[in-house]
Coordinates of C-alpha atoms in Angstrom, one line a residue:
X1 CA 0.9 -39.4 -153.7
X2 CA -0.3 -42.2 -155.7
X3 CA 1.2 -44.4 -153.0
X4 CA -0.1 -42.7 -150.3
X5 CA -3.9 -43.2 -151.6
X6 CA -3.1 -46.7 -152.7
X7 CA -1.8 -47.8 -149.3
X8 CA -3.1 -45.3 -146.7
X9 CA -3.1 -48.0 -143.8
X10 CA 0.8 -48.6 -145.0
X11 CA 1.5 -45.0 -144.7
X12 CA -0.2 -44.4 -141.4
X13 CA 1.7 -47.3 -140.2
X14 CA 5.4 -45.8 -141.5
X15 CA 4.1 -42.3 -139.7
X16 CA 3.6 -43.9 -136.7
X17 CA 7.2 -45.7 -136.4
X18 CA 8.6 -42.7 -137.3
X19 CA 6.9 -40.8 -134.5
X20 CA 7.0 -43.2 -132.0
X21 CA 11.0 -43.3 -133.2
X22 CA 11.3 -39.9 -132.8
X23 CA 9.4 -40.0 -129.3
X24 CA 12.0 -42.9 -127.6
X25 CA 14.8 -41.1 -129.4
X26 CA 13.7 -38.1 -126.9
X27 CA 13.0 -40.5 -124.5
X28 CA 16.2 -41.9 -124.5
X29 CA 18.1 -38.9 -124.7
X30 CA 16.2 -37.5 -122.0
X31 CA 17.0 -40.5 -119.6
X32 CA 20.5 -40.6 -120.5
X33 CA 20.5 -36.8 -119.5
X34 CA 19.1 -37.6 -115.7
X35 CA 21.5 -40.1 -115.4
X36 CA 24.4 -37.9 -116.3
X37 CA 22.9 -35.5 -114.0
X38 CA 22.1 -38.2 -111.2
X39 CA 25.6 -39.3 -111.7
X40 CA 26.9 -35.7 -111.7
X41 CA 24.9 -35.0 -108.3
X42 CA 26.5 -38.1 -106.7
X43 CA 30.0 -37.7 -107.4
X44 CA 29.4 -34.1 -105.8
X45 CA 28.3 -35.9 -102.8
X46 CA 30.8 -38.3 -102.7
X47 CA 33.2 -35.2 -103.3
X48 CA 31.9 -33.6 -100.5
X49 CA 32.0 -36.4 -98.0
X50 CA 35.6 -37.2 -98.5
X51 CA 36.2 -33.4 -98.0
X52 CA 34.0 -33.6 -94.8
X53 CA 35.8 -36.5 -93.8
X54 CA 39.0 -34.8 -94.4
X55 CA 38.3 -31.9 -92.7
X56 CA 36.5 -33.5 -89.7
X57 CA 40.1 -35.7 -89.2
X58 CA 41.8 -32.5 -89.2
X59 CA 40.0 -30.9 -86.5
X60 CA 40.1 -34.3 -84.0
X61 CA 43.9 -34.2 -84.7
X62 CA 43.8 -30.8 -83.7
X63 CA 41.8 -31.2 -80.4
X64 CA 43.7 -34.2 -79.8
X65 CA 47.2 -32.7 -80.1
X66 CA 46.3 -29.5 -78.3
X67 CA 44.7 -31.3 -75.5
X68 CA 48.0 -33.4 -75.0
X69 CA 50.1 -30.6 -75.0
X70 CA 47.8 -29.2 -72.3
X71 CA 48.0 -32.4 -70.3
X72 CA 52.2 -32.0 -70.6
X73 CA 51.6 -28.4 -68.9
X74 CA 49.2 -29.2 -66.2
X75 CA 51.9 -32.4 -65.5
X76 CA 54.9 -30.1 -65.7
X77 CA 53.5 -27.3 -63.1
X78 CA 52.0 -30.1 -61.0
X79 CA 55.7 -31.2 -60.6
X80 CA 57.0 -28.0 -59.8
X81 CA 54.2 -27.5 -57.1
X82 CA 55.3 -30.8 -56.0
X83 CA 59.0 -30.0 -55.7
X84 CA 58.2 -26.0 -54.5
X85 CA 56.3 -28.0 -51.3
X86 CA 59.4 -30.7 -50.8
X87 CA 61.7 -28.0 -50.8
X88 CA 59.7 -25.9 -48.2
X89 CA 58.8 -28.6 -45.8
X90 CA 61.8 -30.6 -45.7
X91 CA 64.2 -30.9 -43.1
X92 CA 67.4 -31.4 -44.4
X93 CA 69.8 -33.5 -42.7
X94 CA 73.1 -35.0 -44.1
X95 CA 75.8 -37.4 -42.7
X96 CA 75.6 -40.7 -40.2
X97 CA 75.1 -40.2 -37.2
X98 CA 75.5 -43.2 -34.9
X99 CA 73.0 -44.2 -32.4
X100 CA 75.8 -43.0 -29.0
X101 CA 75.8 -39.8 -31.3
X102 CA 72.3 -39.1 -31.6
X103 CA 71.7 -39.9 -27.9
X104 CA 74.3 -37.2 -26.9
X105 CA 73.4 -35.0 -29.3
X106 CA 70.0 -35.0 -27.9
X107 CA 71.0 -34.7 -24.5
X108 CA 73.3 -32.0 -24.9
X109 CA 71.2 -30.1 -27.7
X110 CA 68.1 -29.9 -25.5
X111 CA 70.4 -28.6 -22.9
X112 CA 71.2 -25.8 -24.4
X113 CA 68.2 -24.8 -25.7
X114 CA 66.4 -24.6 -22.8
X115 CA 68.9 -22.7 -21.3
X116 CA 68.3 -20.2 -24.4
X117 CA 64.8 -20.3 -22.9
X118 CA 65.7 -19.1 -19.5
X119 CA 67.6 -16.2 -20.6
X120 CA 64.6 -15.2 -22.6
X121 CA 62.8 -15.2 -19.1
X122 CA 61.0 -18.6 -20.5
X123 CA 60.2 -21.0 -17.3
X124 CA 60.3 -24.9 -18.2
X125 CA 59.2 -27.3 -16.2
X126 CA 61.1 -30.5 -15.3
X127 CA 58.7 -32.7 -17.3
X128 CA 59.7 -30.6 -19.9
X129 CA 63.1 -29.9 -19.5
X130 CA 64.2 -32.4 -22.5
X131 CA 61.7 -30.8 -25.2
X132 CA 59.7 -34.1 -25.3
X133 CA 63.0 -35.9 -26.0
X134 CA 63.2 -37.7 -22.6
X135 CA 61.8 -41.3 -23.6
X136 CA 65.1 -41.3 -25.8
X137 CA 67.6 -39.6 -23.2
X138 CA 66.3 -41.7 -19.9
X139 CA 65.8 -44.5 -22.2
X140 CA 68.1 -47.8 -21.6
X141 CA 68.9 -48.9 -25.2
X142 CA 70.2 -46.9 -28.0
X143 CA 67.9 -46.0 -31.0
X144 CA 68.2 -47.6 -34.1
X145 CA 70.4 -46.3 -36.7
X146 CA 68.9 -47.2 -39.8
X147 CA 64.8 -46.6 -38.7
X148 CA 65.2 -44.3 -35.8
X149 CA 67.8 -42.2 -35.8
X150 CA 66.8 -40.6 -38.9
X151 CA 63.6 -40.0 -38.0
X152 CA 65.4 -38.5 -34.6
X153 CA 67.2 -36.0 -36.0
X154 CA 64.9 -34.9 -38.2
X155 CA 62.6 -34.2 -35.2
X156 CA 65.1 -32.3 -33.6
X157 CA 65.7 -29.8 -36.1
X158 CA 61.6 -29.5 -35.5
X159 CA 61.9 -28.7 -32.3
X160 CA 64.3 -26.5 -32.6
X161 CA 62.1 -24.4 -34.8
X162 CA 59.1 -24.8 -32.3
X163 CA 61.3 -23.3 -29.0
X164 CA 62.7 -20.6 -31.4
X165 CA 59.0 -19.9 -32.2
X166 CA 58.1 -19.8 -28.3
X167 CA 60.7 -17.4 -27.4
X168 CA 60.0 -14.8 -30.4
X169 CA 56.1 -14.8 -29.1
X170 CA 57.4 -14.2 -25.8
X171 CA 55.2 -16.6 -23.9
X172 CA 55.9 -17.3 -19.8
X173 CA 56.0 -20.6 -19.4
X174 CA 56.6 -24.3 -21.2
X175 CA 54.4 -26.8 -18.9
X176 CA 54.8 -29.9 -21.4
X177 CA 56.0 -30.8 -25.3
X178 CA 55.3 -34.0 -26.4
X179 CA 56.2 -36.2 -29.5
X180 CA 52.6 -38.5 -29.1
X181 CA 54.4 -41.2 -31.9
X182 CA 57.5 -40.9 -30.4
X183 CA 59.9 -41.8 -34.1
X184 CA 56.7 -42.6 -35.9
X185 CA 55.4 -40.9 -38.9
X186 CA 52.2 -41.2 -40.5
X187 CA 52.2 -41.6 -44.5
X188 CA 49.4 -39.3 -45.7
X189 CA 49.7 -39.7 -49.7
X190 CA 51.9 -36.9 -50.9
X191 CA 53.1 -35.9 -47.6
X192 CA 54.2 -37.1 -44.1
X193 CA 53.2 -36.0 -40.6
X194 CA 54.8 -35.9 -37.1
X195 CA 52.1 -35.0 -34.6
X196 CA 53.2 -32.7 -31.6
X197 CA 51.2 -31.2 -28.7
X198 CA 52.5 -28.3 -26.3
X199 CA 51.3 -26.8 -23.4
X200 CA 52.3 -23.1 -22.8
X201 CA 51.2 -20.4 -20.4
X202 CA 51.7 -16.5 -21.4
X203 CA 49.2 -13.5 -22.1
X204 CA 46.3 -13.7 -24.7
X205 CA 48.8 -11.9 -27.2
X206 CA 51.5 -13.9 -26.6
X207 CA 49.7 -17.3 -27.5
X208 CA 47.8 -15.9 -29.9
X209 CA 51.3 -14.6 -31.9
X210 CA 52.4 -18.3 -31.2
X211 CA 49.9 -19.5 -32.8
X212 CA 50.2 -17.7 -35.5
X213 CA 54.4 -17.7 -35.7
X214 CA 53.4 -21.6 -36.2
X215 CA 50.8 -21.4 -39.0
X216 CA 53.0 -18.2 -40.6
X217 CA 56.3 -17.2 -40.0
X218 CA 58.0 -20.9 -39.5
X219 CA 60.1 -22.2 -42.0
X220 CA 58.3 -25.2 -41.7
X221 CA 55.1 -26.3 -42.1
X222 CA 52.5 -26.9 -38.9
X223 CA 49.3 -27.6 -39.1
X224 CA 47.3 -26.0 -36.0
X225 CA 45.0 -29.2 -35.4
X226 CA 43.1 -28.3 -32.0
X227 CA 44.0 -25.4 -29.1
X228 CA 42.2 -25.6 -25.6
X229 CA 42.6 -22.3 -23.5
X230 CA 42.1 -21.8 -19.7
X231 CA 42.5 -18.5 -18.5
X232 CA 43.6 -18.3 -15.0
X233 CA 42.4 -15.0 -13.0
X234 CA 43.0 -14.3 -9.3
X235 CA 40.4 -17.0 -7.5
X236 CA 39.3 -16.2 -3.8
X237 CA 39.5 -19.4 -1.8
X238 CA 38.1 -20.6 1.7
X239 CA 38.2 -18.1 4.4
X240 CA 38.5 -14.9 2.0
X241 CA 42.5 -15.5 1.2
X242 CA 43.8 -15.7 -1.8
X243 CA 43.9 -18.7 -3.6
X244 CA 45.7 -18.8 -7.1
X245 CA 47.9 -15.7 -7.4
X246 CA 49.1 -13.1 -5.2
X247 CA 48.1 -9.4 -5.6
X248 CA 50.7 -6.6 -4.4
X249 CA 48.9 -4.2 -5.1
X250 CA 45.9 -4.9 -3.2
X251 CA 46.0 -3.6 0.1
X252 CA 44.9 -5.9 3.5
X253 CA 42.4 -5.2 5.6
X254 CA 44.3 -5.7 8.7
X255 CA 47.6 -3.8 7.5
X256 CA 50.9 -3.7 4.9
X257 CA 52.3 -7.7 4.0
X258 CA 55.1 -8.4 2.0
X259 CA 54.4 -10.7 -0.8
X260 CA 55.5 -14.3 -1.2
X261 CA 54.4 -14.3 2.9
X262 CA 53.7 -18.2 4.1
X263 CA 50.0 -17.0 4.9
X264 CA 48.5 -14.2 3.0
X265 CA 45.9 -11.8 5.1
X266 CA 42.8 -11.3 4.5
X267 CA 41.6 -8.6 1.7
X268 CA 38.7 -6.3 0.7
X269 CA 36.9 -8.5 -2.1
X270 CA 35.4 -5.2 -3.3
X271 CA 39.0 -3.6 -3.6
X272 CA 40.5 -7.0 -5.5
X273 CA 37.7 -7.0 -8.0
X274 CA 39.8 -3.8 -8.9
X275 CA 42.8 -5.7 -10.0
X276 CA 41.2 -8.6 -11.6
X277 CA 41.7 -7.6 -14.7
X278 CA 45.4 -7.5 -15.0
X279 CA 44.9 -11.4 -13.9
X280 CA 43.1 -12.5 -16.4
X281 CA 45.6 -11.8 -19.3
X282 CA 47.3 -15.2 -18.1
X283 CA 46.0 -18.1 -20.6
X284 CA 47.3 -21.4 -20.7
X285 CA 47.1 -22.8 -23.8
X286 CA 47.0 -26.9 -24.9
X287 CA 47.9 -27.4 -28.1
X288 CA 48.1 -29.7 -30.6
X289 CA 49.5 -29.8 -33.9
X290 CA 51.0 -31.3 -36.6
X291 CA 54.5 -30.9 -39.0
X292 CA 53.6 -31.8 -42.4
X293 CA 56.2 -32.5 -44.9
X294 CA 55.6 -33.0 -48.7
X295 CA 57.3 -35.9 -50.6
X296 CA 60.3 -35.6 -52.9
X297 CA 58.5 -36.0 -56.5
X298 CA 59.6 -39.2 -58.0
X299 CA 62.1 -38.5 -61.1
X300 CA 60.6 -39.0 -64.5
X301 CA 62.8 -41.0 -67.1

């Protein structure tokens, strides 16, 4: 105590280190505590990233590996679409045929099937009598082996199909069948086309079922590109005769005729009119239309 009053100002100056000791001891302490807890808080975020990181890796490995097992699908199926088309549109043909071969074959194939027609009470006309095959058959020079021949064949086994088509929809008459390319073939991407036009004459139901024997019931594919139809009634021409088609049932004026008669009599317009009907069911039909066949898909290694 006796120091104290002594030396007051030496005391108050030892009180104040030891407080202002004491108050950077809690200073220090405190700071050292913030930056265990600063560096606490940032290792949890530096945790927390990497896991993010790991987890958002995960997922894009996922999506990655999902999506190309759904690109392997979509690729698989496409090639079974691919080969379901080739194996429904093409037209097989196997072994080589020379060009004296072909030529025959198409003379003597045609042949027959128009006869086929005839028995099916089908009428062909002599432009048509070789089913569009006539620049080939009347043709000087023999078609090439290796380009045309082929091609030929092929179009044969078309035709076929198209007469065999005619004579299930029971139409009348075959007026014309053209190959417009003649042994050309247009590349269209994943498919080929042979263009074809026909001209036919029959009812209304029987081109109509044509029609749609062609787009439906054929084993191969036709694409239906354009029909024109005419229908052709009973036409009164000069002088009150009849002009397109005779009528035996109407009755003449002036008495009984046979038909088929070189001139045919005169008849009561008002009493034809009556009959008209049953004329008018005759169509003739242009059309025009195309064989599509589909590529054979190319084999993957």
């Amino acid at each position: 105590m006796d120091f104290i009053k002594k030396k007051p100002l030496m005391t108050l100056s030892l009180v104040i280190a030891v407080l202002a000791a004491a108050f950077l001891a809690v200073k220090i302490k405190s700071a050292s505590d913030s930056a265990r807890k600063s560096g606490e808080d940032i290792e949890r975020l530096k945790k927390f990233g990497e896991q993010e990181a790991r987890a958002t890796y995960s997922a894009t490995e996922g999506n990655l590996t999902r999506s190309a097992e759904n690109l392997e699908k979509t690729q698989q199926r496409l090639r079974e679409l691919r080969t379901a088309l080739y194996e429904a549109s093409h037209v097989e043909f196997n072994g080589q045929v020379s060009n004296t071969q072909c030529k025959n074959h198409l003379f003597e194939e045609t042949g027959k099937l128009v006869e086929g027609l005839a028995r099916e009470a089908v009428f062909v006309t002599e432009s048509a009598k070789y089913l569009s095959f006539h620049d080939v058959i009347n043709a000087d020079k023999l078609p090439d082996e290796v380009v045309e021949v082929p091609v030929l064949m092929k179009q044969f086994e078309i035709i076929r199909e198209v007469v065999s088509l005619m004579k299930k929809a029971q139409i009348t008459q075959l007026v014309s069948l053209k190959r417009p390319s003649g042994v050309g073939v247009a590349e269209k991407g994943e498919f080929q086309v042979i263009p074809l036009s026909m001209q036919v004459t029959g009812s209304s139901s029987s081109v109509k079922d044509l029609l749609t024997r062609l787009q439906k019931d054929s084993k191969y594919y036709f694409m239906i590109r354009n029909v024109s139809l005419q229908s052709s009634p009973v036409t009164i021409g000069d002088g009150g005769k009849l002009a397109a088609l005779s009528a035996p049932a109407a009755v003449p004026k002036s008495g009984v005729t046979t038909p088929g008669e070189e001139n045919t009599p005169d008849i009561d317009l008002a009493y034809a009119e009556q009959f008209q009907v049953q004329f008018l069911d005759r169509v003739s039909a242009d059309i025009r239309f195309d064989f599509v066949e589909f590529k054979k898909p190319v084999e993957e290694n």
